[in-house]
Amino acid sequence: QVQLVESGGGLVQAGGSLRLSCAVSGVTFRSYAMGWFRQAPGKEHEFVAVISWSGGSTKYADSVKGRFIISRDNDKNTVYLQMNNLKPEDTAIYLCAATRTVLPIISGVYEYWGQGTPVTVSS
């Protein structure tokens, strides 16, 4: 059974930082690119970042570039999202997802999804 379990969300003031984790089981982790998406109330999934299976390539949404860093540890089957200089507009449920497609930013090509972890940024 494939499982993606996010953790690390919470309430933080604007300008603060959070580190999200996503632990993956039930698949060969290093065969998958891993992405982070977010969903604010009443909105569609929004691409945040993606990292290749090796960790050597990444892509970011323009809205988070320079503030967020995606990384992975293939020995721990875990992907991370370091979020710095958080803004109120970053408030959302953050979800990780797995895909065998090369660095996609479209949610439809991701095969497996976690349940998400909430992030709230107060002004």
PDB file of C-alpha atoms in Angstrom:
ATOM      1  CA  GLN A   1       0.000   0.000   0.000  1.00  0.00           C
ATOM      2  CA  VAL A   2       1.412   3.343  -1.054  1.00  0.00           C
ATOM      3  CA  GLN A   3       1.488   6.001   1.644  1.00  0.00           C
ATOM      4  CA  LEU A   4       2.617   9.613   1.583  1.00  0.00           C
ATOM      5  CA  VAL A   5       2.437  11.262   4.995  1.00  0.00           C
ATOM      6  CA  GLU A   6       3.108  14.974   5.383  1.00  0.00           C
ATOM      7  CA  SER A   7       4.085  16.659   8.624  1.00  0.00           C
ATOM      8  CA  GLY A   8       5.517  19.929   9.881  1.00  0.00           C
ATOM      9  CA  GLY A   9       2.673  22.321   9.169  1.00  0.00           C
ATOM     10  CA  GLY A  10       1.392  24.811  11.698  1.00  0.00           C
ATOM     11  CA  LEU A  11       0.750  28.437  12.555  1.00  0.00           C
ATOM     12  CA  VAL A  12       3.544  30.932  11.987  1.00  0.00           C
ATOM     13  CA  GLN A  13       3.854  34.694  11.812  1.00  0.00           C
ATOM     14  CA  ALA A  14       4.682  36.438   8.566  1.00  0.00           C
ATOM     15  CA  GLY A  15       8.428  36.365   7.983  1.00  0.00           C
ATOM     16  CA  GLY A  16       8.812  33.089   9.829  1.00  0.00           C
ATOM     17  CA  SER A  17       9.879  29.654   8.617  1.00  0.00           C
ATOM     18  CA  LEU A  18       8.560  26.109   8.563  1.00  0.00           C
ATOM     19  CA  ARG A  19       9.991  22.831   7.313  1.00  0.00           C
ATOM     20  CA  LEU A  20       7.567  20.327   5.877  1.00  0.00           C
ATOM     21  CA  SER A  21       8.356  16.628   5.531  1.00  0.00           C
ATOM     22  CA  CYS A  22       6.721  13.913   3.458  1.00  0.00           C
ATOM     23  CA  ALA A  23       7.520  10.306   4.312  1.00  0.00           C
ATOM     24  CA  VAL A  24       6.863   7.822   1.504  1.00  0.00           C
ATOM     25  CA  SER A  25       6.321   4.072   1.699  1.00  0.00           C
ATOM     26  CA  GLY A  26       5.041   1.320  -0.568  1.00  0.00           C
ATOM     27  CA  VAL A  27       6.947   2.426  -3.690  1.00  0.00           C
ATOM     28  CA  THR A  28      10.569   2.558  -4.814  1.00  0.00           C
ATOM     29  CA  PHE A  29      11.098   6.126  -3.679  1.00  0.00           C
ATOM     30  CA  ARG A  30      14.133   6.863  -5.813  1.00  0.00           C
ATOM     31  CA  SER A  31      12.139   6.010  -8.963  1.00  0.00           C
ATOM     32  CA  TYR A  32       9.827   8.971  -8.454  1.00  0.00           C
ATOM     33  CA  ALA A  33      10.083  12.704  -8.820  1.00  0.00           C
ATOM     34  CA  MET A  34       8.426  14.350  -5.847  1.00  0.00           C
ATOM     35  CA  GLY A  35       6.321  17.471  -5.886  1.00  0.00           C
ATOM     36  CA  TRP A  36       4.723  19.831  -3.406  1.00  0.00           C
ATOM     37  CA  PHE A  37       1.387  21.470  -4.134  1.00  0.00           C
ATOM     38  CA  ARG A  38      -0.857  23.652  -2.049  1.00  0.00           C
ATOM     39  CA  GLN A  39      -4.557  24.259  -1.920  1.00  0.00           C
ATOM     40  CA  ALA A  40      -6.084  27.341  -0.379  1.00  0.00           C
ATOM     41  CA  PRO A  41      -9.784  27.362   0.573  1.00  0.00           C
ATOM     42  CA  GLY A  42     -11.970  27.468  -2.516  1.00  0.00           C
ATOM     43  CA  LYS A  43      -9.044  27.217  -4.910  1.00  0.00           C
ATOM     44  CA  GLU A  44      -7.501  24.571  -7.147  1.00  0.00           C
ATOM     45  CA  HIS A  45      -4.253  22.763  -6.442  1.00  0.00           C
ATOM     46  CA  GLU A  46      -1.331  25.122  -7.037  1.00  0.00           C
ATOM     47  CA  PHE A  47       2.115  23.848  -7.972  1.00  0.00           C
ATOM     48  CA  VAL A  48       4.820  24.827  -5.480  1.00  0.00           C
ATOM     49  CA  ALA A  49       7.979  22.826  -6.242  1.00  0.00           C
ATOM     50  CA  VAL A  50       9.230  19.552  -7.682  1.00  0.00           C
ATOM     51  CA  ILE A  51      12.495  17.636  -7.364  1.00  0.00           C
ATOM     52  CA  SER A  52      13.883  14.923  -9.622  1.00  0.00           C
ATOM     53  CA  TRP A  53      14.466  11.364  -8.433  1.00  0.00           C
ATOM     54  CA  SER A  54      18.169  12.060  -7.859  1.00  0.00           C
ATOM     55  CA  GLY A  55      17.659  15.454  -6.284  1.00  0.00           C
ATOM     56  CA  GLY A  56      19.788  17.028  -8.984  1.00  0.00           C
ATOM     57  CA  SER A  57      17.048  19.075 -10.623  1.00  0.00           C
ATOM     58  CA  THR A  58      14.318  21.247  -9.173  1.00  0.00           C
ATOM     59  CA  LYS A  59      11.583  23.615 -10.314  1.00  0.00           C
ATOM     60  CA  TYR A  60       9.702  26.245  -8.334  1.00  0.00           C
ATOM     61  CA  ALA A  61       6.611  28.334  -8.775  1.00  0.00           C
ATOM     62  CA  ASP A  62       7.499  31.994  -9.281  1.00  0.00           C
ATOM     63  CA  SER A  63       5.563  32.867  -6.128  1.00  0.00           C
ATOM     64  CA  VAL A  64       7.938  30.868  -3.914  1.00  0.00           C
ATOM     65  CA  LYS A  65      11.220  31.107  -5.810  1.00  0.00           C
ATOM     66  CA  GLY A  66      13.978  32.383  -3.539  1.00  0.00           C
ATOM     67  CA  ARG A  67      11.977  31.631  -0.388  1.00  0.00           C
ATOM     68  CA  PHE A  68      11.268  27.873  -0.517  1.00  0.00           C
ATOM     69  CA  ILE A  69      13.734  25.019  -0.965  1.00  0.00           C
ATOM     70  CA  ILE A  70      12.771  21.457  -1.902  1.00  0.00           C
ATOM     71  CA  SER A  71      15.121  18.593  -1.041  1.00  0.00           C
ATOM     72  CA  ARG A  72      15.005  14.845  -0.586  1.00  0.00           C
ATOM     73  CA  ASP A  73      16.767  12.057   1.273  1.00  0.00           C
ATOM     74  CA  ASN A  74      16.541   8.831  -0.702  1.00  0.00           C
ATOM     75  CA  ASP A  75      17.912   6.815   2.225  1.00  0.00           C
ATOM     76  CA  LYS A  76      15.027   8.000   4.401  1.00  0.00           C
ATOM     77  CA  ASN A  77      12.361   7.957   1.643  1.00  0.00           C
ATOM     78  CA  THR A  78      11.506  11.520   2.569  1.00  0.00           C
ATOM     79  CA  VAL A  79      11.078  14.796   0.708  1.00  0.00           C
ATOM     80  CA  TYR A  80      11.267  18.172   2.429  1.00  0.00           C
ATOM     81  CA  LEU A  81      10.063  21.703   1.804  1.00  0.00           C
ATOM     82  CA  GLN A  82      11.919  24.429   3.684  1.00  0.00           C
ATOM     83  CA  MET A  83       9.730  27.527   3.671  1.00  0.00           C
ATOM     84  CA  ASN A  84      11.334  30.845   4.623  1.00  0.00           C
ATOM     85  CA  ASN A  85      10.046  34.409   4.767  1.00  0.00           C
ATOM     86  CA  LEU A  86       6.479  33.133   4.838  1.00  0.00           C
ATOM     87  CA  LYS A  87       3.662  35.436   3.761  1.00  0.00           C
ATOM     88  CA  PRO A  88      -0.064  35.354   4.572  1.00  0.00           C
ATOM     89  CA  GLU A  89      -0.760  34.345   0.966  1.00  0.00           C
ATOM     90  CA  ASP A  90       1.209  31.125   1.590  1.00  0.00           C
ATOM     91  CA  THR A  91      -1.631  29.945   3.853  1.00  0.00           C
ATOM     92  CA  ALA A  92      -2.931  26.640   2.463  1.00  0.00           C
ATOM     93  CA  ILE A  93      -2.989  22.884   2.841  1.00  0.00           C
ATOM     94  CA  TYR A  94       0.367  21.599   1.552  1.00  0.00           C
ATOM     95  CA  LEU A  95       0.379  18.214  -0.166  1.00  0.00           C
ATOM     96  CA  CYS A  96       3.204  16.084  -1.480  1.00  0.00           C
ATOM     97  CA  ALA A  97       2.842  13.901  -4.544  1.00  0.00           C
ATOM     98  CA  ALA A  98       4.844  11.323  -6.494  1.00  0.00           C
ATOM     99  CA  THR A  99       5.267  10.928 -10.231  1.00  0.00           C
ATOM    100  CA  ARG A 100       7.424   9.059 -12.703  1.00  0.00           C
ATOM    101  CA  THR A 101       7.161  11.985 -15.137  1.00  0.00           C
ATOM    102  CA  VAL A 102      10.156  14.310 -15.429  1.00  0.00           C
ATOM    103  CA  LEU A 103       9.667  17.414 -13.248  1.00  0.00           C
ATOM    104  CA  PRO A 104       6.009  18.048 -13.991  1.00  0.00           C
ATOM    105  CA  ILE A 105       4.161  21.088 -12.677  1.00  0.00           C
ATOM    106  CA  ILE A 106       0.708  19.781 -13.634  1.00  0.00           C
ATOM    107  CA  SER A 107      -1.100  17.975 -10.828  1.00  0.00           C
ATOM    108  CA  GLY A 108      -2.844  15.554 -13.187  1.00  0.00           C
ATOM    109  CA  VAL A 109       0.293  13.546 -13.946  1.00  0.00           C
ATOM    110  CA  TYR A 110       1.074  12.773 -10.314  1.00  0.00           C
ATOM    111  CA  GLU A 111       0.199   9.208  -9.348  1.00  0.00           C
ATOM    112  CA  TYR A 112       0.172   9.283  -5.575  1.00  0.00           C
ATOM    113  CA  TRP A 113      -0.853  11.987  -3.098  1.00  0.00           C
ATOM    114  CA  GLY A 114      -0.656  12.580   0.607  1.00  0.00           C
ATOM    115  CA  GLN A 115      -3.480  13.962   2.735  1.00  0.00           C
ATOM    116  CA  GLY A 116      -1.763  17.277   3.332  1.00  0.00           C
ATOM    117  CA  THR A 117      -0.579  19.364   6.247  1.00  0.00           C
ATOM    118  CA  PRO A 118      -2.033  22.800   7.003  1.00  0.00           C
ATOM    119  CA  VAL A 119       0.071  25.943   7.042  1.00  0.00           C
ATOM    120  CA  THR A 120      -1.339  29.198   8.377  1.00  0.00           C
ATOM    121  CA  VAL A 121       0.642  32.426   8.159  1.00  0.00           C
ATOM    122  CA  SER A 122      -0.615  35.312  10.252  1.00  0.00           C
ATOM    123  CA  SER A 123       0.084  38.932   9.398  1.00  0.00           C
TER     124      SER A 123
END
